[in-house]
JSON list of C-alpha atoms in Angstrom, two decimals:
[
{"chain": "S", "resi": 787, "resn": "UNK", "atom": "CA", "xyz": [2.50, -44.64, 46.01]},
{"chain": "S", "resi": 788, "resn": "UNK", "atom": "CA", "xyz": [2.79, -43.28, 49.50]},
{"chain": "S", "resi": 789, "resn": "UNK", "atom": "CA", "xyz": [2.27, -45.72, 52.18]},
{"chain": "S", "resi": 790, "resn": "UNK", "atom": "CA", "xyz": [-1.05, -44.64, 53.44]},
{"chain": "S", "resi": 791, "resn": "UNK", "atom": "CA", "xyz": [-2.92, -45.05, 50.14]},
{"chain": "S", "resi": 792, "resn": "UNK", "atom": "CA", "xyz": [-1.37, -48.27, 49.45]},
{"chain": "S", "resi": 793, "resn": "UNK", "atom": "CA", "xyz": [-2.79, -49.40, 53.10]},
{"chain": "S", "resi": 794, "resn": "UNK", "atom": "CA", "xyz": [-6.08, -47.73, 52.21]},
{"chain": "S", "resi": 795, "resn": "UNK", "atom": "CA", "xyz": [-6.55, -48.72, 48.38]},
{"chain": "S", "resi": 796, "resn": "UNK", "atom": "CA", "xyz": [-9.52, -50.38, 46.91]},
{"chain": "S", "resi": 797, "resn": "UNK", "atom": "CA", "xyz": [-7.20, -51.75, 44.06]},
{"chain": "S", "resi": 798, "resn": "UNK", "atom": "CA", "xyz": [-6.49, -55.71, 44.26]},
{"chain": "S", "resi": 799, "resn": "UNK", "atom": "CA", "xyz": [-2.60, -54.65, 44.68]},
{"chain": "S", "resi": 800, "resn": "UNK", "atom": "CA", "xyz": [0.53, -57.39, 45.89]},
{"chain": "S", "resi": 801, "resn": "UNK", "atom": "CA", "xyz": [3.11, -56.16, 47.52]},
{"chain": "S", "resi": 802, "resn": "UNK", "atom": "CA", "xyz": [6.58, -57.31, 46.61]},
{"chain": "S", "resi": 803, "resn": "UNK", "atom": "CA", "xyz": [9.35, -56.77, 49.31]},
{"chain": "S", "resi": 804, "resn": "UNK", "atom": "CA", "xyz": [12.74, -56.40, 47.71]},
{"chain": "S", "resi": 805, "resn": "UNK", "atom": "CA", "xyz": [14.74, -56.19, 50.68]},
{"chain": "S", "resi": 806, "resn": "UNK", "atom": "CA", "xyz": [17.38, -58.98, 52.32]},
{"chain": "S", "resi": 807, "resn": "UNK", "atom": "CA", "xyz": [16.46, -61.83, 54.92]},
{"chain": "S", "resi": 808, "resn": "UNK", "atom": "CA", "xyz": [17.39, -60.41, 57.52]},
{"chain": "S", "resi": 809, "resn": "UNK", "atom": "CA", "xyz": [15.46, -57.23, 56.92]},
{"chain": "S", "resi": 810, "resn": "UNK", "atom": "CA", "xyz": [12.50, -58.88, 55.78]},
{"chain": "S", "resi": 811, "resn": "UNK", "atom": "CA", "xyz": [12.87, -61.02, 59.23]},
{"chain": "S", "resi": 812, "resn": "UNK", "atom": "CA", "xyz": [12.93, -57.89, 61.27]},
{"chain": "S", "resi": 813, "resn": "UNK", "atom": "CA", "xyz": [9.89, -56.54, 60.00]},
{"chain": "S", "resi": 814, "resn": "UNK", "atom": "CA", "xyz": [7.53, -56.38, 56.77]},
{"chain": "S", "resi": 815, "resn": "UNK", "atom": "CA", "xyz": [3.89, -55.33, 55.75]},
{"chain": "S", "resi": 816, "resn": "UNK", "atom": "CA", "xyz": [1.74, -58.39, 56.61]},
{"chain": "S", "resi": 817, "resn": "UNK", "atom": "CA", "xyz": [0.44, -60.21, 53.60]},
{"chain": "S", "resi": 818, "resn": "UNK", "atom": "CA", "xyz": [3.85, -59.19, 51.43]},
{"chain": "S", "resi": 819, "resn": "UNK", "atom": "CA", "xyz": [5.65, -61.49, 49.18]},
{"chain": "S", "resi": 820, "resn": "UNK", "atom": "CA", "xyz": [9.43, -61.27, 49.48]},
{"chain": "S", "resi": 821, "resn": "UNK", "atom": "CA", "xyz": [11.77, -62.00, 46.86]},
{"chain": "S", "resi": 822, "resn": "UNK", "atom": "CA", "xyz": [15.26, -60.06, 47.30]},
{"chain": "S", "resi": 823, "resn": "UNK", "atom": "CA", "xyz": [16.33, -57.87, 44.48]},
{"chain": "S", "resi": 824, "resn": "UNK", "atom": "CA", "xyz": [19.05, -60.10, 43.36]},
{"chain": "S", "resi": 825, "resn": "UNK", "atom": "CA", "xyz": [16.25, -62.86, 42.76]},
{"chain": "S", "resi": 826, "resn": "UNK", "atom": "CA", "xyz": [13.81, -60.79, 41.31]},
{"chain": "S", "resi": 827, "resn": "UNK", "atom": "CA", "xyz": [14.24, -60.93, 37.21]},
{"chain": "S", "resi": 828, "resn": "UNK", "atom": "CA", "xyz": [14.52, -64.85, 37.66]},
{"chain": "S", "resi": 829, "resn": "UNK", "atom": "CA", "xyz": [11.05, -65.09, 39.95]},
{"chain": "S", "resi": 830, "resn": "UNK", "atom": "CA", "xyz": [9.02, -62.59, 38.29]},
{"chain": "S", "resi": 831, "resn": "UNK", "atom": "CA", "xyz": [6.45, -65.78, 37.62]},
{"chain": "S", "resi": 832, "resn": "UNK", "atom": "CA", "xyz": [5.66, -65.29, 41.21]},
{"chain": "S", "resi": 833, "resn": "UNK", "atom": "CA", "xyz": [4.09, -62.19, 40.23]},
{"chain": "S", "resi": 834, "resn": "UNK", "atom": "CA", "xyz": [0.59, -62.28, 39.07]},
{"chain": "S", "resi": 835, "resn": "UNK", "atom": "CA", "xyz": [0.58, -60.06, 36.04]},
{"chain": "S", "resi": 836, "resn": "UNK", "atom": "CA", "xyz": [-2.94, -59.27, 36.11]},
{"chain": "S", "resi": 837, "resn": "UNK", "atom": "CA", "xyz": [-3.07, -56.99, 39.62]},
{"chain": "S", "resi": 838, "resn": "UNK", "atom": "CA", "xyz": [-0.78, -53.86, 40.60]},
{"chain": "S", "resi": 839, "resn": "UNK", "atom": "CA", "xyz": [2.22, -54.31, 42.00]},
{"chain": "S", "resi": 840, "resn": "UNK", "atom": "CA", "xyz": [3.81, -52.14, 44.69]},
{"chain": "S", "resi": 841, "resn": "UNK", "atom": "CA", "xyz": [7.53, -52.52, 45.25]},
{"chain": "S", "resi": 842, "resn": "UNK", "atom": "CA", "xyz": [9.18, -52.19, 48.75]},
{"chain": "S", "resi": 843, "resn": "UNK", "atom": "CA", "xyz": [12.18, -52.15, 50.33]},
{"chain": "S", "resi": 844, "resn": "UNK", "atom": "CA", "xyz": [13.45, -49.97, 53.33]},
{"chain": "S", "resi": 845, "resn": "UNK", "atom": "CA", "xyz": [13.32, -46.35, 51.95]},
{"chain": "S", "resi": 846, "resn": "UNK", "atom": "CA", "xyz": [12.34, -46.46, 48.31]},
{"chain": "S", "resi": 847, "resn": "UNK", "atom": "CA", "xyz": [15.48, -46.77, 46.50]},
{"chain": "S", "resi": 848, "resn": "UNK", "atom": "CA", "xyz": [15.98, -50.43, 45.91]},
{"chain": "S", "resi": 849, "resn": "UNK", "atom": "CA", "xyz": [12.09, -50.79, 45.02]},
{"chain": "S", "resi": 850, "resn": "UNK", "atom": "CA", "xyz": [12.16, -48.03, 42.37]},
{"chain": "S", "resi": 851, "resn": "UNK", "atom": "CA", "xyz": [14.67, -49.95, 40.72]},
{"chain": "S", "resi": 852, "resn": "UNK", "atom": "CA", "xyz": [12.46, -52.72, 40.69]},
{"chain": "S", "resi": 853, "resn": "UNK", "atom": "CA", "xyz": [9.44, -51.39, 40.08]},
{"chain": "S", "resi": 854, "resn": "UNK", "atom": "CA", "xyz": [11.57, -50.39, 36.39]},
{"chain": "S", "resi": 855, "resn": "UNK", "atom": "CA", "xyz": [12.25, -53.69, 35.61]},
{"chain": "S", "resi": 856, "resn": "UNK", "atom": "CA", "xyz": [8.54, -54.76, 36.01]},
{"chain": "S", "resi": 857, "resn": "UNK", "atom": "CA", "xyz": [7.57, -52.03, 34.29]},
{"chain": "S", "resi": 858, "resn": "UNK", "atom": "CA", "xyz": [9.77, -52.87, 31.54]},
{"chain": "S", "resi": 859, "resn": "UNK", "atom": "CA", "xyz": [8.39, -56.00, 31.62]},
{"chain": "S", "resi": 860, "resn": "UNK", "atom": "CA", "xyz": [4.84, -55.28, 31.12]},
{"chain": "S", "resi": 861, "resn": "UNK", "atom": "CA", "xyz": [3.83, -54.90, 34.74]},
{"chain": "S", "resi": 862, "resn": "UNK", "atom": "CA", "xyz": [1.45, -52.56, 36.36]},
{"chain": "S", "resi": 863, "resn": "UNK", "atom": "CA", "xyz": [4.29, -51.90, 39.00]},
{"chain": "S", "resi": 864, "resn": "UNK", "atom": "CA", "xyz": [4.58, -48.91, 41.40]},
{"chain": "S", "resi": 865, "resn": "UNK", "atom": "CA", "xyz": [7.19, -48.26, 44.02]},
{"chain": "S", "resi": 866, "resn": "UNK", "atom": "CA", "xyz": [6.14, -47.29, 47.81]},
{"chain": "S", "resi": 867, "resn": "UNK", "atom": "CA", "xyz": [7.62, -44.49, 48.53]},
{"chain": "S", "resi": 868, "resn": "UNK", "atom": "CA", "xyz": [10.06, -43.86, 51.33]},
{"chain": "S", "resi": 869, "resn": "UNK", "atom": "CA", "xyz": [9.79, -47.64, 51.83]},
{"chain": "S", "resi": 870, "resn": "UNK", "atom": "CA", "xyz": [9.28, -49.51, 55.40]},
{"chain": "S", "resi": 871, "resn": "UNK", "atom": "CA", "xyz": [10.51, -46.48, 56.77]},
{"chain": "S", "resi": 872, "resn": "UNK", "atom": "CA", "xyz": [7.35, -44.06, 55.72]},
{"chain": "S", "resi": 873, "resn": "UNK", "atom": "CA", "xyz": [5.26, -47.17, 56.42]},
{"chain": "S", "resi": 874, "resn": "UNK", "atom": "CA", "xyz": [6.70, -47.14, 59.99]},
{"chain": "S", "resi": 875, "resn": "UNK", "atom": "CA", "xyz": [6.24, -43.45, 59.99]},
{"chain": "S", "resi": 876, "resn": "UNK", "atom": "CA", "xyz": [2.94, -42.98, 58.86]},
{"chain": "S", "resi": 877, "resn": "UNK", "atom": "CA", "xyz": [1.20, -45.44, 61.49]},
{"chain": "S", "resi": 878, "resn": "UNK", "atom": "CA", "xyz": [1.54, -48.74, 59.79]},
{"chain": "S", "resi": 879, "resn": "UNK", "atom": "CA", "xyz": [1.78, -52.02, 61.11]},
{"chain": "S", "resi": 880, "resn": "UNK", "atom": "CA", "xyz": [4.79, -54.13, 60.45]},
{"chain": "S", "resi": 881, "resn": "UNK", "atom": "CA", "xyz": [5.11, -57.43, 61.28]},
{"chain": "S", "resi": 882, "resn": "UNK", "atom": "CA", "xyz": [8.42, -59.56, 62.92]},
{"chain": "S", "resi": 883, "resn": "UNK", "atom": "CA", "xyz": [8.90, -63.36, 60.68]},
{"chain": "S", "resi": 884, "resn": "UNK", "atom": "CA", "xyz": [8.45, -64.51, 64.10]},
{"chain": "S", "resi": 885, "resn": "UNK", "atom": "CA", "xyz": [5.02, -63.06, 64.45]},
{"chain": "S", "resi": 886, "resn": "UNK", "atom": "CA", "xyz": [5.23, -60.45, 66.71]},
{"chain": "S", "resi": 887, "resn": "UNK", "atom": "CA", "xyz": [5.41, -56.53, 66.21]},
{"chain": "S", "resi": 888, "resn": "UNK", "atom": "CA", "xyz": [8.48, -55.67, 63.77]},
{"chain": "S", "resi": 889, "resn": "UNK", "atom": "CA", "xyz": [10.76, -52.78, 62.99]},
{"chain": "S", "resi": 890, "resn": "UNK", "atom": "CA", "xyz": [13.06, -51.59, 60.02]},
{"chain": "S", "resi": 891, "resn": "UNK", "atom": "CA", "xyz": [16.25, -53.16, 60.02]}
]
């Protein structure tokens, strides 16, 4: 999904950031849940089954592969394309763990 109509959908969707601490620290779509990639097949309780799920990480490579393995797994899972970085690019908000305004690490 490209950044904009994930911002803009009606659709109950969770976001899912794939990406390391640090990046998530430096900036991430406000109301995302973050569980790194290397954590992912052993937290996938964390993800409610029942509403779309939108992968991200920082340019769409890392969240495709996860979007496959919820898919595989029986999720409604779609992967934001060009990650934080089209986010960033297209307008979007991020927000710093610290609160403030954040940026793609």
């Amino acid at each position: 999904m490209h950044p904009r109509e994930v911002a803009s959908s009606d659709e109950a969707l969770q976001l899912v950031d794939v990406r390391e601490p640090d990046e998530w620290d430096a900036g991430h779509v406000d109301g995302a849940h973050h569980i790194p990639l290397a954590e992912l097949p052993g937290r996938l309780e964390e993800i409610d089954r029942s509403r779309p799920v939108v992968l991200v990480c920082r340019s769409g490579r890392r969240s495709a592969y996860a979007t496959r393995l919820l898919y595989d797994a029986g999720y409604d899972a779609r992967n934001l394309e060009g990650g934080m970085q089209e986010w960033v690019a297209a307008g979007l908000s991020a927000r710093a763990a610290s609160g403030g305004p954040g940026r793609v690490a």
